[in-house]
CSV table of C-alpha atoms in Angstrom, one decimal:
chain,number,residue,atom,x,y,z
A,1,UNK,CA,286.1,19.3,148.0
A,2,UNK,CA,284.3,22.2,148.0
A,3,UNK,CA,283.1,24.3,145.2
A,4,UNK,CA,284.8,27.5,143.8
A,5,UNK,CA,282.7,30.5,142.9
A,6,UNK,CA,283.3,33.7,141.2
A,7,UNK,CA,281.6,36.9,140.8
A,8,UNK,CA,282.4,40.4,139.2
A,9,UNK,CA,282.8,44.2,140.5
A,10,UNK,CA,282.7,47.4,138.6
A,11,UNK,CA,283.1,50.7,139.7
A,12,UNK,CA,280.5,53.2,138.8
A,13,UNK,CA,280.4,55.5,135.7
A,14,UNK,CA,281.5,58.8,135.6
A,15,UNK,CA,279.5,61.3,138.0
A,16,UNK,CA,279.9,65.3,139.0
A,17,UNK,CA,282.5,64.4,141.6
A,18,UNK,CA,283.5,68.1,141.6
A,19,UNK,CA,280.1,69.1,143.3
A,20,UNK,CA,280.5,69.0,147.0
A,21,UNK,CA,277.3,69.0,149.1
A,22,UNK,CA,277.7,66.7,151.9
A,23,UNK,CA,275.5,64.1,150.5
A,24,UNK,CA,277.6,62.6,148.0
A,25,UNK,CA,274.9,61.5,145.8
A,26,UNK,CA,275.5,63.0,142.3
A,27,UNK,CA,274.0,61.4,139.0
A,28,UNK,CA,275.8,60.2,136.1
A,29,UNK,CA,277.0,62.8,133.8
A,30,UNK,CA,275.9,62.7,130.0
A,31,UNK,CA,279.6,61.6,129.6
A,32,UNK,CA,279.0,59.1,132.2
A,33,UNK,CA,275.9,57.8,130.6
A,34,UNK,CA,278.0,57.0,127.4
A,35,UNK,CA,281.0,55.5,129.1
A,36,UNK,CA,278.3,52.8,131.1
A,37,UNK,CA,276.4,52.1,127.7
A,38,UNK,CA,280.1,51.4,126.0
A,39,UNK,CA,281.0,49.3,129.0
A,40,UNK,CA,277.5,47.5,128.9
A,41,UNK,CA,278.0,46.2,125.4
A,42,UNK,CA,281.3,44.6,126.3
A,43,UNK,CA,280.3,43.1,129.8
A,44,UNK,CA,277.0,41.7,128.2
A,45,UNK,CA,278.7,39.8,125.6
A,46,UNK,CA,281.1,38.3,128.3
A,47,UNK,CA,278.2,37.6,130.7
A,48,UNK,CA,276.3,35.9,128.2
A,49,UNK,CA,278.9,33.1,127.7
A,50,UNK,CA,278.3,32.3,131.2
A,51,UNK,CA,274.7,30.5,130.8
A,52,UNK,CA,273.7,31.7,134.1
A,53,UNK,CA,271.3,34.4,135.7
A,54,UNK,CA,273.3,37.2,136.5
A,55,UNK,CA,272.3,38.9,140.0
A,56,UNK,CA,273.0,42.6,139.4
A,57,UNK,CA,273.7,44.5,142.5
A,58,UNK,CA,274.1,47.9,143.6
A,59,UNK,CA,274.1,50.5,146.7
A,60,UNK,CA,271.4,53.0,146.9
A,61,UNK,CA,273.4,55.8,145.7
A,62,UNK,CA,272.0,57.2,142.2
A,63,UNK,CA,275.6,57.1,140.3
A,64,UNK,CA,275.7,53.0,141.0
A,65,UNK,CA,271.9,52.7,140.6
A,66,UNK,CA,271.8,54.6,137.0
A,67,UNK,CA,275.0,52.3,135.9
A,68,UNK,CA,273.3,49.3,136.8
A,69,UNK,CA,270.1,50.3,135.0
A,70,UNK,CA,272.2,50.8,131.9
A,71,UNK,CA,273.8,47.4,132.1
A,72,UNK,CA,270.0,45.9,132.9
A,73,UNK,CA,268.8,47.5,129.6
A,74,UNK,CA,271.6,46.0,127.5
A,75,UNK,CA,271.2,42.4,129.4
A,76,UNK,CA,267.7,42.9,128.6
A,77,UNK,CA,268.2,43.5,124.7
A,78,UNK,CA,270.5,40.8,124.8
A,79,UNK,CA,267.9,38.5,126.1
A,80,UNK,CA,270.0,37.5,129.3
A,81,UNK,CA,268.3,36.7,132.4
A,82,UNK,CA,269.0,38.8,135.4
A,83,UNK,CA,267.9,39.8,138.8
A,84,UNK,CA,268.2,42.9,140.6
A,85,UNK,CA,269.5,43.4,144.3
A,86,UNK,CA,269.7,46.8,146.1
A,87,UNK,CA,272.2,46.2,149.0
A,88,UNK,CA,272.4,49.4,151.2
A,89,UNK,CA,275.6,48.2,152.8
A,90,UNK,CA,277.5,48.9,149.3
A,91,UNK,CA,277.9,52.6,150.0
A,92,UNK,CA,281.2,54.2,150.3
A,93,UNK,CA,282.4,55.3,153.4
A,94,UNK,CA,280.2,57.7,155.3
A,95,UNK,CA,282.1,61.2,155.6
A,96,UNK,CA,279.6,62.9,158.1
A,97,UNK,CA,277.0,65.6,157.7
A,98,UNK,CA,278.8,69.1,156.8
A,99,UNK,CA,278.3,72.7,157.6
A,100,UNK,CA,279.3,74.0,154.0
A,101,UNK,CA,277.4,77.6,153.8
A,102,UNK,CA,279.9,80.5,153.1
A,103,UNK,CA,282.7,78.0,151.7
A,104,UNK,CA,284.4,78.1,148.4
A,105,UNK,CA,284.5,75.0,146.2
A,106,UNK,CA,288.4,75.4,146.8
A,107,UNK,CA,287.9,75.5,150.8
A,108,UNK,CA,285.5,72.3,150.4
A,109,UNK,CA,288.0,70.3,148.2
A,110,UNK,CA,291.0,71.2,150.5
A,111,UNK,CA,288.9,70.5,153.6
A,112,UNK,CA,288.1,66.9,152.5
A,113,UNK,CA,291.6,66.3,151.0
A,114,UNK,CA,293.0,66.8,154.4
A,115,UNK,CA,290.2,64.9,156.0
A,116,UNK,CA,291.2,61.6,153.8
A,117,UNK,CA,294.8,62.2,154.7
A,118,UNK,CA,293.8,62.0,158.5
A,119,UNK,CA,291.8,59.2,158.1
A,120,UNK,CA,294.1,57.3,156.0
A,121,UNK,CA,297.1,58.2,158.2
A,122,UNK,CA,294.9,56.5,161.3
A,123,UNK,CA,293.9,53.6,159.0
A,124,UNK,CA,297.1,52.7,158.3
A,125,UNK,CA,298.3,52.9,162.0
A,126,UNK,CA,295.9,50.6,162.7
A,127,UNK,CA,293.4,52.8,164.5
A,128,UNK,CA,289.9,51.5,163.1
A,129,UNK,CA,287.8,53.3,165.3
A,130,UNK,CA,288.9,56.9,164.2
A,131,UNK,CA,285.7,58.8,162.7
A,132,UNK,CA,286.4,60.5,159.4
A,133,UNK,CA,286.4,64.2,160.1
A,134,UNK,CA,287.1,63.8,163.8
A,135,UNK,CA,289.7,66.7,164.9
A,136,UNK,CA,293.2,65.7,163.9
A,137,UNK,CA,296.6,67.5,163.3
A,138,UNK,CA,296.6,66.8,159.5
A,139,UNK,CA,293.3,68.7,159.3
A,140,UNK,CA,293.9,72.4,158.3
A,141,UNK,CA,290.1,73.2,158.6
A,142,UNK,CA,287.0,71.0,159.4
A,143,UNK,CA,283.6,71.6,158.1
A,144,UNK,CA,282.4,68.0,159.2
A,145,UNK,CA,280.2,68.3,162.3
A,146,UNK,CA,279.7,65.9,165.4
A,147,UNK,CA,279.3,63.1,165.6
A,148,UNK,CA,281.4,62.9,162.4
A,149,UNK,CA,281.8,60.2,159.9
A,150,UNK,CA,282.2,56.3,159.8
A,151,UNK,CA,285.1,54.6,161.3
A,152,UNK,CA,287.0,52.2,159.0
A,153,UNK,CA,285.7,49.3,161.3
A,154,UNK,CA,281.8,50.4,160.7
A,155,UNK,CA,282.7,50.7,156.9
A,156,UNK,CA,284.3,47.3,157.1
A,157,UNK,CA,281.2,45.6,158.6
A,158,UNK,CA,279.1,47.0,155.9
A,159,UNK,CA,281.6,45.8,153.1
A,160,UNK,CA,281.8,42.2,155.2
A,161,UNK,CA,277.7,41.9,155.2
A,162,UNK,CA,277.8,42.5,151.6
A,163,UNK,CA,280.5,40.5,150.7
A,164,UNK,CA,278.7,37.4,152.8
A,165,UNK,CA,275.5,38.5,151.1
A,166,UNK,CA,277.0,37.4,147.7
A,167,UNK,CA,278.3,34.1,148.8
A,168,UNK,CA,274.8,33.1,150.5
A,169,UNK,CA,273.3,34.3,147.3
A,170,UNK,CA,275.6,32.1,144.9
A,171,UNK,CA,275.0,29.1,147.2
A,172,UNK,CA,271.3,29.5,147.2
A,173,UNK,CA,270.5,30.3,143.8
A,174,UNK,CA,274.0,29.6,141.7
A,175,UNK,CA,273.5,32.6,139.9
A,176,UNK,CA,276.5,35.0,139.1
A,177,UNK,CA,276.8,38.4,140.8
A,178,UNK,CA,277.7,41.4,139.1
A,179,UNK,CA,278.3,44.3,141.9
A,180,UNK,CA,278.4,48.0,140.7
A,181,UNK,CA,280.1,49.6,143.6
A,182,UNK,CA,282.5,52.3,144.7
A,183,UNK,CA,286.4,52.3,144.9
A,184,UNK,CA,286.2,51.9,148.6
A,185,UNK,CA,284.1,48.9,148.1
A,186,UNK,CA,286.0,47.2,145.5
A,187,UNK,CA,289.2,47.8,147.7
A,188,UNK,CA,287.6,45.9,150.6
A,189,UNK,CA,285.8,43.0,148.5
A,190,UNK,CA,289.6,42.4,146.7
A,191,UNK,CA,290.8,42.4,150.3
A,192,UNK,CA,288.7,40.1,151.7
A,193,UNK,CA,288.9,37.7,148.8
A,194,UNK,CA,292.6,37.6,149.2
A,195,UNK,CA,292.4,36.8,153.0
A,196,UNK,CA,289.8,33.8,152.1
A,197,UNK,CA,292.2,32.6,149.1
A,198,UNK,CA,295.5,32.5,151.3
A,199,UNK,CA,293.9,31.4,154.5
A,200,UNK,CA,295.4,34.3,156.4
A,201,UNK,CA,293.9,36.8,158.7
A,202,UNK,CA,291.7,39.5,157.5
A,203,UNK,CA,293.7,42.4,159.0
A,204,UNK,CA,296.8,40.7,156.9
A,205,UNK,CA,295.5,40.8,153.8
A,206,UNK,CA,297.6,43.5,151.6
A,207,UNK,CA,295.6,46.5,150.8
A,208,UNK,CA,295.1,46.7,146.9
A,209,UNK,CA,295.5,50.1,145.3
A,210,UNK,CA,292.3,51.4,143.8
A,211,UNK,CA,293.5,55.2,143.4
A,212,UNK,CA,293.8,54.6,139.4
A,213,UNK,CA,290.4,52.6,139.2
A,214,UNK,CA,288.8,54.5,136.5
A,215,UNK,CA,285.0,54.6,136.0
A,216,UNK,CA,283.6,51.5,134.8
A,217,UNK,CA,286.8,49.4,135.5
A,218,UNK,CA,286.1,45.8,136.5
A,219,UNK,CA,287.4,43.4,138.5
A,220,UNK,CA,286.8,39.7,138.8
A,221,UNK,CA,286.8,38.2,142.3
A,222,UNK,CA,287.3,34.2,142.4
A,223,UNK,CA,286.8,32.5,145.9
A,224,UNK,CA,288.8,29.0,146.1
A,225,UNK,CA,286.6,27.1,148.8
A,226,UNK,CA,282.9,28.7,149.0
A,227,UNK,CA,282.0,26.5,152.0
A,228,UNK,CA,285.3,27.5,153.7
A,229,UNK,CA,284.6,31.3,152.8
A,230,UNK,CA,281.0,31.0,154.1
A,231,UNK,CA,282.0,29.9,157.6
A,232,UNK,CA,284.8,32.3,157.7
A,233,UNK,CA,282.8,35.2,156.7
A,234,UNK,CA,280.1,34.9,159.3
A,235,UNK,CA,282.5,34.4,162.0
A,236,UNK,CA,284.1,37.6,160.7
A,237,UNK,CA,280.9,39.7,160.5
A,238,UNK,CA,280.2,38.6,164.1
A,239,UNK,CA,283.5,39.9,165.1
A,240,UNK,CA,283.2,43.2,163.4
A,241,UNK,CA,279.7,43.6,165.3
A,242,UNK,CA,281.5,43.1,168.7
A,243,UNK,CA,284.3,45.5,167.7
A,244,UNK,CA,281.8,47.9,166.7
A,245,UNK,CA,279.5,47.6,169.7
A,246,UNK,CA,282.4,47.6,172.2
A,247,UNK,CA,284.3,50.6,171.3
């Protein structure tokens, strides 16, 4: 019988998400730093009981890196061994380049809102090749410029690669991963684990609700059969690569 595994995910701490500049790469606020420090104390006490090296992971966005650094400082203070992995696949959906000159804050917020309404509508309808910000009847205005943002398939491919990397790291080193990510990444990781554990198609995995996932909220991800999960994820990644290349 193949071994099971578990790892942990956490949403980054509070950043100034009201600031819209098209880059979506904001720092933690002072409040966010305090939230992360408080969370790090609780997390460190739990991770210390695992008697394992902790594989801290984040993407390249400042809010995830800064949250990771605060947790790393607490682990160091508590003498818990850890490594740091930077995975560029662990980024929220790319929303595209934006022409924002002359727009008010309200216009930026409204434009992004309707872009998300359109994207979610197409995703729910099974159109995984629709680009974020692509012209759509739901969009009342559009400041996202061609070639627009990512498709759902492109986002899924990145998340699948990131998930596979966590699996391979565990199989090679047996350390426990703690992944600091964004809400969308946590949603896709949860969907992937659900499909693997229930032995169903990835497209049939019930989409989990992440709308109320607070800053520094944590989730434990369990995999029942690591070897089977590895085989399935490698096949899944190749399938997504083909889907992206053929569109």
